[in-house]
Amino acid sequence: MDRAVRRLAGRVWRTPVVRCDRLDALAGTRLWLKAENLQRGGSFKTRGALLAVERLAAAGSRGVVAQSTGNHAIAVALAARATGLPAVLVLPEDAVPTKIDLIREAGAEIVFAGTVLAERMAMVESIQVLRGYDAVDPYQNRDVVVGQGTATAELIGQVAAEGGRLDAVVVPIGGGSAIAGACLAAAGEGLAVVGAEPDAVPAFTAAVRAGGPVTVPAGYTIADGLRPDRIGSLPFDLAHRTVASVVTVSETAIEGALRAALLHARLLIEPAAATALAAALDHASGFGADVGVVLTGGNVEASLVTSLLPGLDVPS
């Protein structure tokens, strides 16, 4: 993890850790919010993508391809542009327009494939064969997992620099790279790692019960970044024995946490990040006196914010 932190130094922003008295009061404990919504590309995914794409570029890659619901695709597109590699990003047909726009702005090609993970994976394999590109998997690439973990490593260090010590850290769970990276970063630190996933897509919870990754029926969730219906096998292997607990979060709680972050902490976060905050607001008092929350991204649709805050005029 230390090596990854050094490799990313000066390449990604050292995002601030935000404190908020109002949110502390709601949670009943001290919350330390790692504002990765302010990261380059709008999410912590920039960290892992840079490590993975740079390694491939150094090895002579012809180009990269990746599937994602959005933020990993943005991150891979930016990393590919920085290294001079062509990139194809495979998105679900119902991908969030804001994230589509950011990928196109980075100069990458977009291909749409269905609405579930298996359809995107099949398209990635096809592009690999046709173009000879290297896949940058958001869950199965160790560079990606370690890179995502640097956000938690920074958080631990930033809290320590303020004279504090975390009892736990809460991260959202989609395909699993965030929770696995957090477990790597927390090793030996004496703090609990807590996962948060939507009630509608409890892929990690189902995997723990089954003893390994399984595909779950995916219901609708506003947390589009947490829609993968199957946890990656690498993240599961790295995390399932280490994670202290996993909290499933309702849509109402996700919406409420997004509003609370904006109105109380002045942080605009996307629903995936709000899922972790919601878990902290409802359960953090049971995790300890000092709880970190990795706010993983901020690429949220203006229309969604407007719908959650009636009467607020949000520019498009």
mmCIF file of C-alpha atoms in Angstrom:
data_model
loop_
_atom_site.group_PDB
_atom_site.id
_atom_site.type_symbol
_atom_site.label_atom_id
_atom_site.label_comp_id
_atom_site.label_asym_id
_atom_site.label_seq_id
_atom_site.Cartn_x
_atom_site.Cartn_y
_atom_site.Cartn_z
ATOM 1 C CA MET A 1 0.000 0.000 0.000
ATOM 2 C CA ASP A 2 2.832 2.408 0.845
ATOM 3 C CA ARG A 3 4.329 1.867 -2.612
ATOM 4 C CA ALA A 4 0.996 2.665 -4.264
ATOM 5 C CA VAL A 5 0.685 5.853 -2.217
ATOM 6 C CA ARG A 6 4.159 6.912 -3.374
ATOM 7 C CA ARG A 7 3.380 6.112 -7.022
ATOM 8 C CA LEU A 8 0.278 8.288 -6.900
ATOM 9 C CA ALA A 9 1.891 11.198 -5.079
ATOM 10 C CA GLY A 10 1.396 14.323 -7.148
ATOM 11 C CA ARG A 11 -0.761 12.419 -9.643
ATOM 12 C CA VAL A 12 -3.995 12.479 -7.672
ATOM 13 C CA TRP A 13 -5.271 15.121 -5.297
ATOM 14 C CA ARG A 14 -4.872 14.601 -1.572
ATOM 15 C CA THR A 15 -8.536 15.263 -0.908
ATOM 16 C CA PRO A 16 -9.564 16.914 2.358
ATOM 17 C CA VAL A 17 -11.084 15.236 5.370
ATOM 18 C CA VAL A 18 -14.190 17.172 6.387
ATOM 19 C CA ARG A 19 -15.754 17.440 9.835
ATOM 20 C CA CYS A 20 -19.343 18.549 10.391
ATOM 21 C CA ASP A 21 -20.931 19.155 13.799
ATOM 22 C CA ARG A 22 -24.458 18.625 12.469
ATOM 23 C CA LEU A 23 -23.593 15.232 10.985
ATOM 24 C CA ASP A 24 -21.743 14.240 14.172
ATOM 25 C CA ALA A 25 -24.911 15.029 16.119
ATOM 26 C CA LEU A 26 -27.042 12.946 13.763
ATOM 27 C CA ALA A 27 -24.627 10.009 13.942
ATOM 28 C CA GLY A 28 -24.012 10.245 17.670
ATOM 29 C CA THR A 29 -20.246 10.029 17.136
ATOM 30 C CA ARG A 30 -17.388 11.858 15.412
ATOM 31 C CA LEU A 31 -17.397 11.399 11.624
ATOM 32 C CA TRP A 32 -14.321 12.020 9.475
ATOM 33 C CA LEU A 33 -15.444 12.426 5.856
ATOM 34 C CA LYS A 34 -12.849 11.670 3.154
ATOM 35 C CA ALA A 35 -14.041 13.905 0.311
ATOM 36 C CA GLU A 36 -13.116 11.854 -2.744
ATOM 37 C CA ASN A 37 -16.025 13.559 -4.500
ATOM 38 C CA LEU A 38 -13.429 16.329 -5.004
ATOM 39 C CA GLN A 39 -10.914 13.963 -6.620
ATOM 40 C CA ARG A 40 -9.785 14.263 -10.242
ATOM 41 C CA GLY A 41 -12.454 12.694 -12.413
ATOM 42 C CA GLY A 42 -14.966 13.134 -9.611
ATOM 43 C CA SER A 43 -14.219 9.908 -7.740
ATOM 44 C CA PHE A 44 -11.637 7.776 -5.985
ATOM 45 C CA LYS A 45 -11.595 5.456 -9.027
ATOM 46 C CA THR A 46 -8.913 7.701 -10.548
ATOM 47 C CA ARG A 47 -6.435 6.156 -8.114
ATOM 48 C CA GLY A 48 -6.710 2.549 -9.222
ATOM 49 C CA ALA A 49 -7.110 3.332 -12.904
ATOM 50 C CA LEU A 50 -3.866 5.332 -12.982
ATOM 51 C CA LEU A 51 -1.872 2.495 -11.431
ATOM 52 C CA ALA A 52 -3.368 -0.142 -13.728
ATOM 53 C CA VAL A 53 -3.220 1.777 -17.014
ATOM 54 C CA GLU A 54 0.309 3.047 -16.423
ATOM 55 C CA ARG A 55 1.524 -0.508 -15.840
ATOM 56 C CA LEU A 56 -0.105 -1.656 -19.092
ATOM 57 C CA ALA A 57 1.307 1.307 -21.024
ATOM 58 C CA ALA A 58 4.809 0.528 -19.750
ATOM 59 C CA ALA A 59 4.378 -3.058 -20.942
ATOM 60 C CA GLY A 60 3.543 -1.906 -24.483
ATOM 61 C CA SER A 61 -0.246 -2.134 -24.464
ATOM 62 C CA ARG A 62 -2.055 -1.341 -27.751
ATOM 63 C CA GLY A 63 -5.054 0.088 -25.894
ATOM 64 C CA VAL A 64 -7.386 -0.543 -22.980
ATOM 65 C CA VAL A 65 -10.990 -1.594 -22.554
ATOM 66 C CA ALA A 66 -13.065 -1.589 -19.379
ATOM 67 C CA GLN A 67 -16.646 -2.074 -18.291
ATOM 68 C CA SER A 68 -18.246 0.100 -15.652
ATOM 69 C CA THR A 69 -21.446 1.728 -14.526
ATOM 70 C CA GLY A 70 -19.592 5.034 -14.810
ATOM 71 C CA ASN A 71 -16.831 6.189 -12.478
ATOM 72 C CA HIS A 72 -14.290 3.472 -13.299
ATOM 73 C CA ALA A 73 -14.877 4.208 -16.973
ATOM 74 C CA ILE A 74 -14.221 7.918 -16.409
ATOM 75 C CA ALA A 75 -11.044 7.086 -14.527
ATOM 76 C CA VAL A 76 -9.765 4.680 -17.184
ATOM 77 C CA ALA A 77 -10.524 7.224 -19.925
ATOM 78 C CA LEU A 78 -8.500 9.887 -18.095
ATOM 79 C CA ALA A 79 -5.614 7.507 -17.394
ATOM 80 C CA ALA A 80 -5.558 6.345 -21.015
ATOM 81 C CA ARG A 81 -5.451 9.943 -22.242
ATOM 82 C CA ALA A 82 -2.564 10.676 -19.869
ATOM 83 C CA THR A 83 -0.568 7.707 -21.189
ATOM 84 C CA GLY A 84 -1.485 8.143 -24.848
ATOM 85 C CA LEU A 85 -3.450 4.903 -25.156
ATOM 86 C CA PRO A 86 -6.754 4.503 -26.990
ATOM 87 C CA ALA A 87 -9.611 3.409 -24.736
ATOM 88 C CA VAL A 88 -13.007 1.791 -25.191
ATOM 89 C CA LEU A 89 -15.425 1.939 -22.273
ATOM 90 C CA VAL A 90 -18.406 -0.392 -22.019
ATOM 91 C CA LEU A 91 -21.373 1.081 -20.172
ATOM 92 C CA PRO A 92 -24.905 -0.089 -19.404
ATOM 93 C CA GLU A 93 -27.565 1.286 -21.711
ATOM 94 C CA ASP A 94 -29.056 3.247 -18.807
ATOM 95 C CA ALA A 95 -25.792 4.851 -17.702
ATOM 96 C CA VAL A 96 -26.009 8.269 -16.048
ATOM 97 C CA PRO A 97 -25.691 11.049 -18.686
ATOM 98 C CA THR A 98 -23.271 13.079 -16.537
ATOM 99 C CA LYS A 99 -20.826 10.172 -16.494
ATOM 100 C CA ILE A 100 -21.230 9.555 -20.233
ATOM 101 C CA ASP A 101 -20.362 13.192 -20.897
ATOM 102 C CA LEU A 102 -17.224 13.026 -18.744
ATOM 103 C CA ILE A 103 -15.982 9.926 -20.586
ATOM 104 C CA ARG A 104 -16.496 11.580 -23.963
ATOM 105 C CA GLU A 105 -14.734 14.721 -22.759
ATOM 106 C CA ALA A 106 -11.717 12.538 -21.973
ATOM 107 C CA GLY A 107 -11.641 11.415 -25.606
ATOM 108 C CA ALA A 108 -12.587 7.763 -25.105
ATOM 109 C CA GLU A 109 -14.927 5.625 -27.191
ATOM 110 C CA ILE A 110 -18.134 4.369 -25.558
ATOM 111 C CA VAL A 111 -19.962 1.138 -26.293
ATOM 112 C CA PHE A 112 -23.286 0.337 -24.607
ATOM 113 C CA ALA A 113 -24.181 -3.216 -23.595
ATOM 114 C CA GLY A 114 -27.401 -4.199 -21.818
ATOM 115 C CA THR A 115 -28.075 -3.343 -18.201
ATOM 116 C CA VAL A 116 -26.404 -6.137 -16.203
ATOM 117 C CA LEU A 117 -22.791 -6.998 -15.458
ATOM 118 C CA ALA A 118 -22.680 -10.187 -17.557
ATOM 119 C CA GLU A 119 -23.620 -8.279 -20.715
ATOM 120 C CA ARG A 120 -20.864 -5.726 -20.173
ATOM 121 C CA MET A 121 -18.310 -8.437 -19.444
ATOM 122 C CA ALA A 122 -19.181 -10.254 -22.664
ATOM 123 C CA MET A 123 -18.715 -7.046 -24.647
ATOM 124 C CA VAL A 124 -15.306 -6.426 -23.062
ATOM 125 C CA GLU A 125 -14.175 -9.919 -24.037
ATOM 126 C CA SER A 126 -15.342 -9.336 -27.606
ATOM 127 C CA ILE A 127 -13.422 -6.055 -27.871
ATOM 128 C CA GLN A 128 -10.310 -7.702 -26.457
ATOM 129 C CA VAL A 129 -10.423 -10.305 -29.214
ATOM 130 C CA LEU A 130 -11.254 -7.888 -32.032
ATOM 131 C CA ARG A 131 -8.797 -5.114 -31.150
ATOM 132 C CA GLY A 132 -6.158 -6.761 -29.025
ATOM 133 C CA TYR A 133 -6.749 -4.317 -26.178
ATOM 134 C CA ASP A 134 -5.991 -5.050 -22.532
ATOM 135 C CA ALA A 135 -8.861 -5.154 -20.065
ATOM 136 C CA VAL A 136 -8.745 -2.988 -16.949
ATOM 137 C CA ASP A 137 -11.251 -4.793 -14.794
ATOM 138 C CA PRO A 138 -12.717 -2.692 -11.971
ATOM 139 C CA TYR A 139 -12.783 -5.637 -9.577
ATOM 140 C CA GLN A 140 -10.258 -8.264 -10.712
ATOM 141 C CA ASN A 141 -7.195 -6.061 -11.248
ATOM 142 C CA ARG A 142 -4.951 -5.889 -8.180
ATOM 143 C CA ASP A 143 -3.544 -2.473 -9.169
ATOM 144 C CA VAL A 144 -7.089 -1.147 -9.218
ATOM 145 C CA VAL A 145 -7.907 -2.596 -5.795
ATOM 146 C CA VAL A 146 -4.692 -1.326 -4.218
ATOM 147 C CA GLY A 147 -5.153 2.085 -5.828
ATOM 148 C CA GLN A 148 -8.651 2.438 -4.395
ATOM 149 C CA GLY A 149 -7.252 1.515 -1.002
ATOM 150 C CA THR A 150 -4.972 4.547 -1.013
ATOM 151 C CA ALA A 151 -8.014 6.730 -0.269
ATOM 152 C CA THR A 152 -8.527 4.872 3.015
ATOM 153 C CA ALA A 153 -4.776 4.938 3.723
ATOM 154 C CA GLU A 154 -4.759 8.720 3.280
ATOM 155 C CA LEU A 155 -7.802 9.065 5.528
ATOM 156 C CA ILE A 156 -6.118 7.108 8.323
ATOM 157 C CA GLY A 157 -3.026 9.274 8.047
ATOM 158 C CA GLN A 158 -4.939 12.538 7.897
ATOM 159 C CA VAL A 159 -6.928 11.697 11.023
ATOM 160 C CA ALA A 160 -3.707 10.754 12.824
ATOM 161 C CA ALA A 161 -2.169 14.084 11.788
ATOM 162 C CA GLU A 162 -5.076 15.808 13.581
ATOM 163 C CA GLY A 163 -4.297 13.861 16.736
ATOM 164 C CA GLY A 164 -7.152 11.410 16.230
ATOM 165 C CA ARG A 165 -7.424 7.671 15.722
ATOM 166 C CA LEU A 166 -10.170 5.934 13.800
ATOM 167 C CA ASP A 167 -12.139 3.101 15.351
ATOM 168 C CA ALA A 168 -13.770 2.193 12.044
ATOM 169 C CA VAL A 169 -14.038 3.205 8.418
ATOM 170 C CA VAL A 170 -17.201 2.854 6.315
ATOM 171 C CA VAL A 171 -16.998 2.366 2.547
ATOM 172 C CA PRO A 172 -19.663 1.598 -0.074
ATOM 173 C CA ILE A 173 -19.724 -1.773 -1.824
ATOM 174 C CA GLY A 174 -20.405 -2.180 -5.532
ATOM 175 C CA GLY A 175 -18.140 -4.641 -7.308
ATOM 176 C CA GLY A 176 -15.887 -4.754 -4.263
ATOM 177 C CA SER A 177 -12.715 -2.814 -5.051
ATOM 178 C CA ALA A 178 -13.423 -0.136 -2.420
ATOM 179 C CA ILE A 179 -14.025 -2.569 0.429
ATOM 180 C CA ALA A 180 -11.080 -4.759 -0.540
ATOM 181 C CA GLY A 181 -8.780 -1.752 -0.843
ATOM 182 C CA ALA A 182 -9.948 -0.470 2.529
ATOM 183 C CA CYS A 183 -9.163 -3.839 4.114
ATOM 184 C CA LEU A 184 -5.627 -3.723 2.694
ATOM 185 C CA ALA A 185 -5.134 -0.158 3.940
ATOM 186 C CA ALA A 186 -6.506 -0.957 7.407
ATOM 187 C CA ALA A 187 -4.332 -4.038 7.951
ATOM 188 C CA GLY A 188 -2.435 -3.640 11.193
ATOM 189 C CA GLU A 189 -4.137 -0.342 12.033
ATOM 190 C CA GLY A 190 -6.529 -1.749 14.607
ATOM 191 C CA LEU A 191 -9.715 -0.380 13.086
ATOM 192 C CA ALA A 192 -12.855 -2.069 11.807
ATOM 193 C CA VAL A 193 -13.801 -1.965 8.132
ATOM 194 C CA VAL A 194 -17.545 -1.672 7.556
ATOM 195 C CA GLY A 195 -19.235 -2.062 4.183
ATOM 196 C CA ALA A 196 -22.446 -0.414 3.018
ATOM 197 C CA GLU A 197 -24.556 -1.603 0.100
ATOM 198 C CA PRO A 198 -28.072 -0.859 -1.142
ATOM 199 C CA ASP A 199 -30.923 -3.071 -0.008
ATOM 200 C CA ALA A 200 -31.716 -3.461 -3.709
ATOM 201 C CA VAL A 201 -28.345 -5.027 -4.646
ATOM 202 C CA PRO A 202 -26.884 -6.911 -1.651
ATOM 203 C CA ALA A 203 -24.149 -8.677 -3.621
ATOM 204 C CA PHE A 204 -21.545 -8.823 -0.845
ATOM 205 C CA THR A 205 -24.052 -9.904 1.788
ATOM 206 C CA ALA A 206 -25.223 -12.703 -0.509
ATOM 207 C CA ALA A 207 -21.640 -13.746 -1.235
ATOM 208 C CA VAL A 208 -20.819 -14.038 2.463
ATOM 209 C CA ARG A 209 -23.870 -16.208 3.026
ATOM 210 C CA ALA A 210 -23.062 -18.392 0.025
ATOM 211 C CA GLY A 211 -19.351 -18.669 0.793
ATOM 212 C CA GLY A 212 -18.396 -17.018 -2.490
ATOM 213 C CA PRO A 213 -19.575 -14.583 -5.169
ATOM 214 C CA VAL A 214 -23.080 -15.190 -6.503
ATOM 215 C CA THR A 215 -25.282 -13.214 -8.868
ATOM 216 C CA VAL A 216 -28.168 -11.518 -7.080
ATOM 217 C CA PRO A 217 -31.416 -10.175 -8.519
ATOM 218 C CA ALA A 218 -30.685 -6.485 -8.915
ATOM 219 C CA GLY A 219 -33.503 -4.168 -7.954
ATOM 220 C CA TYR A 220 -33.578 -0.486 -8.785
ATOM 221 C CA THR A 221 -31.313 1.813 -6.783
ATOM 222 C CA ILE A 222 -30.418 5.464 -7.237
ATOM 223 C CA ALA A 223 -26.876 4.433 -6.269
ATOM 224 C CA ASP A 224 -25.902 3.644 -9.866
ATOM 225 C CA GLY A 225 -22.266 3.109 -8.868
ATOM 226 C CA LEU A 226 -23.313 0.205 -6.633
ATOM 227 C CA ARG A 227 -25.359 -1.693 -9.199
ATOM 228 C CA PRO A 228 -23.029 -4.655 -9.966
ATOM 229 C CA ASP A 229 -25.095 -7.746 -9.237
ATOM 230 C CA ARG A 230 -22.063 -9.879 -8.363
ATOM 231 C CA ILE A 231 -19.062 -9.145 -6.175
ATOM 232 C CA GLY A 232 -15.666 -9.682 -7.795
ATOM 233 C CA SER A 233 -13.843 -12.831 -6.714
ATOM 234 C CA LEU A 234 -10.591 -10.966 -5.963
ATOM 235 C CA PRO A 235 -12.257 -8.365 -3.717
ATOM 236 C CA PHE A 236 -14.247 -11.092 -1.997
ATOM 237 C CA ASP A 237 -11.123 -13.133 -1.304
ATOM 238 C CA LEU A 238 -9.323 -10.071 0.066
ATOM 239 C CA ALA A 239 -12.191 -8.743 2.160
ATOM 240 C CA HIS A 240 -14.650 -11.344 3.398
ATOM 241 C CA ARG A 241 -12.570 -12.515 6.370
ATOM 242 C CA THR A 242 -11.565 -8.975 7.336
ATOM 243 C CA VAL A 243 -14.756 -6.928 7.044
ATOM 244 C CA ALA A 244 -16.253 -6.341 10.468
ATOM 245 C CA SER A 245 -19.815 -5.965 9.189
ATOM 246 C CA VAL A 246 -21.898 -5.036 6.169
ATOM 247 C CA VAL A 247 -24.896 -2.717 6.443
ATOM 248 C CA THR A 248 -27.628 -2.752 3.817
ATOM 249 C CA VAL A 249 -29.191 0.649 3.239
ATOM 250 C CA SER A 250 -32.661 1.639 2.051
ATOM 251 C CA GLU A 251 -33.285 4.022 -0.825
ATOM 252 C CA THR A 252 -34.877 6.476 1.580
ATOM 253 C CA ALA A 253 -31.740 6.476 3.744
ATOM 254 C CA ILE A 254 -29.494 6.998 0.701
ATOM 255 C CA GLU A 255 -31.575 9.966 -0.379
ATOM 256 C CA GLY A 256 -31.537 11.411 3.129
ATOM 257 C CA ALA A 257 -27.756 11.079 3.409
ATOM 258 C CA LEU A 258 -27.232 12.849 0.073
ATOM 259 C CA ARG A 259 -29.374 15.732 1.289
ATOM 260 C CA ALA A 260 -27.590 15.831 4.649
ATOM 261 C CA ALA A 261 -24.137 15.947 3.041
ATOM 262 C CA LEU A 262 -25.155 18.856 0.838
ATOM 263 C CA LEU A 263 -27.126 20.895 3.356
ATOM 264 C CA HIS A 264 -25.009 20.307 6.464
ATOM 265 C CA ALA A 265 -21.455 19.576 5.239
ATOM 266 C CA ARG A 266 -21.775 21.520 1.958
ATOM 267 C CA LEU A 267 -20.571 18.450 0.065
ATOM 268 C CA LEU A 268 -22.220 17.380 -3.191
ATOM 269 C CA ILE A 269 -21.875 13.592 -3.328
ATOM 270 C CA GLU A 270 -23.350 10.925 -5.537
ATOM 271 C CA PRO A 271 -25.712 8.240 -4.210
ATOM 272 C CA ALA A 272 -22.974 5.574 -3.983
ATOM 273 C CA ALA A 273 -21.055 7.782 -1.544
ATOM 274 C CA ALA A 274 -24.292 8.653 0.224
ATOM 275 C CA THR A 275 -24.832 4.938 0.855
ATOM 276 C CA ALA A 276 -21.720 4.848 3.052
ATOM 277 C CA LEU A 277 -22.741 8.055 4.796
ATOM 278 C CA ALA A 278 -26.243 6.688 5.409
ATOM 279 C CA ALA A 279 -24.782 3.586 7.057
ATOM 280 C CA ALA A 280 -22.609 5.799 9.248
ATOM 281 C CA LEU A 281 -25.456 8.108 10.233
ATOM 282 C CA ASP A 282 -27.637 5.180 11.279
ATOM 283 C CA HIS A 283 -25.049 2.870 12.841
ATOM 284 C CA ALA A 284 -21.765 4.708 13.548
ATOM 285 C CA SER A 285 -22.410 5.036 17.276
ATOM 286 C CA GLY A 286 -21.986 1.267 17.401
ATOM 287 C CA PHE A 287 -18.701 1.389 15.478
ATOM 288 C CA GLY A 288 -16.775 3.599 17.922
ATOM 289 C CA ALA A 289 -16.088 7.199 18.890
ATOM 290 C CA ASP A 290 -14.265 8.118 15.662
ATOM 291 C CA VAL A 291 -15.564 6.780 12.354
ATOM 292 C CA GLY A 292 -14.189 7.515 8.894
ATOM 293 C CA VAL A 293 -16.431 7.571 5.840
ATOM 294 C CA VAL A 294 -15.009 7.381 2.330
ATOM 295 C CA LEU A 295 -17.216 9.598 0.172
ATOM 296 C CA THR A 296 -16.203 7.837 -3.019
ATOM 297 C CA GLY A 297 -17.565 10.175 -5.679
ATOM 298 C CA GLY A 298 -19.506 13.254 -6.643
ATOM 299 C CA ASN A 299 -20.638 12.642 -10.229
ATOM 300 C CA VAL A 300 -24.331 13.117 -9.588
ATOM 301 C CA GLU A 301 -27.036 14.208 -11.977
ATOM 302 C CA ALA A 302 -28.325 17.745 -11.370
ATOM 303 C CA SER A 303 -31.847 16.478 -12.005
ATOM 304 C CA LEU A 304 -31.514 13.941 -9.188
ATOM 305 C CA VAL A 305 -30.332 16.615 -6.774
ATOM 306 C CA THR A 306 -33.224 18.831 -7.807
ATOM 307 C CA SER A 307 -35.715 16.008 -7.247
ATOM 308 C CA LEU A 308 -34.346 15.388 -3.743
ATOM 309 C CA LEU A 309 -34.328 19.067 -2.818
ATOM 310 C CA PRO A 310 -37.650 20.518 -3.958
ATOM 311 C CA GLY A 311 -37.471 24.253 -4.529
ATOM 312 C CA LEU A 312 -33.695 24.308 -4.952
ATOM 313 C CA ASP A 313 -32.610 25.696 -8.301
ATOM 314 C CA VAL A 314 -29.666 23.520 -9.429
ATOM 315 C CA PRO A 315 -28.082 24.636 -12.736
ATOM 316 C CA SER A 316 -27.689 21.918 -15.361
#
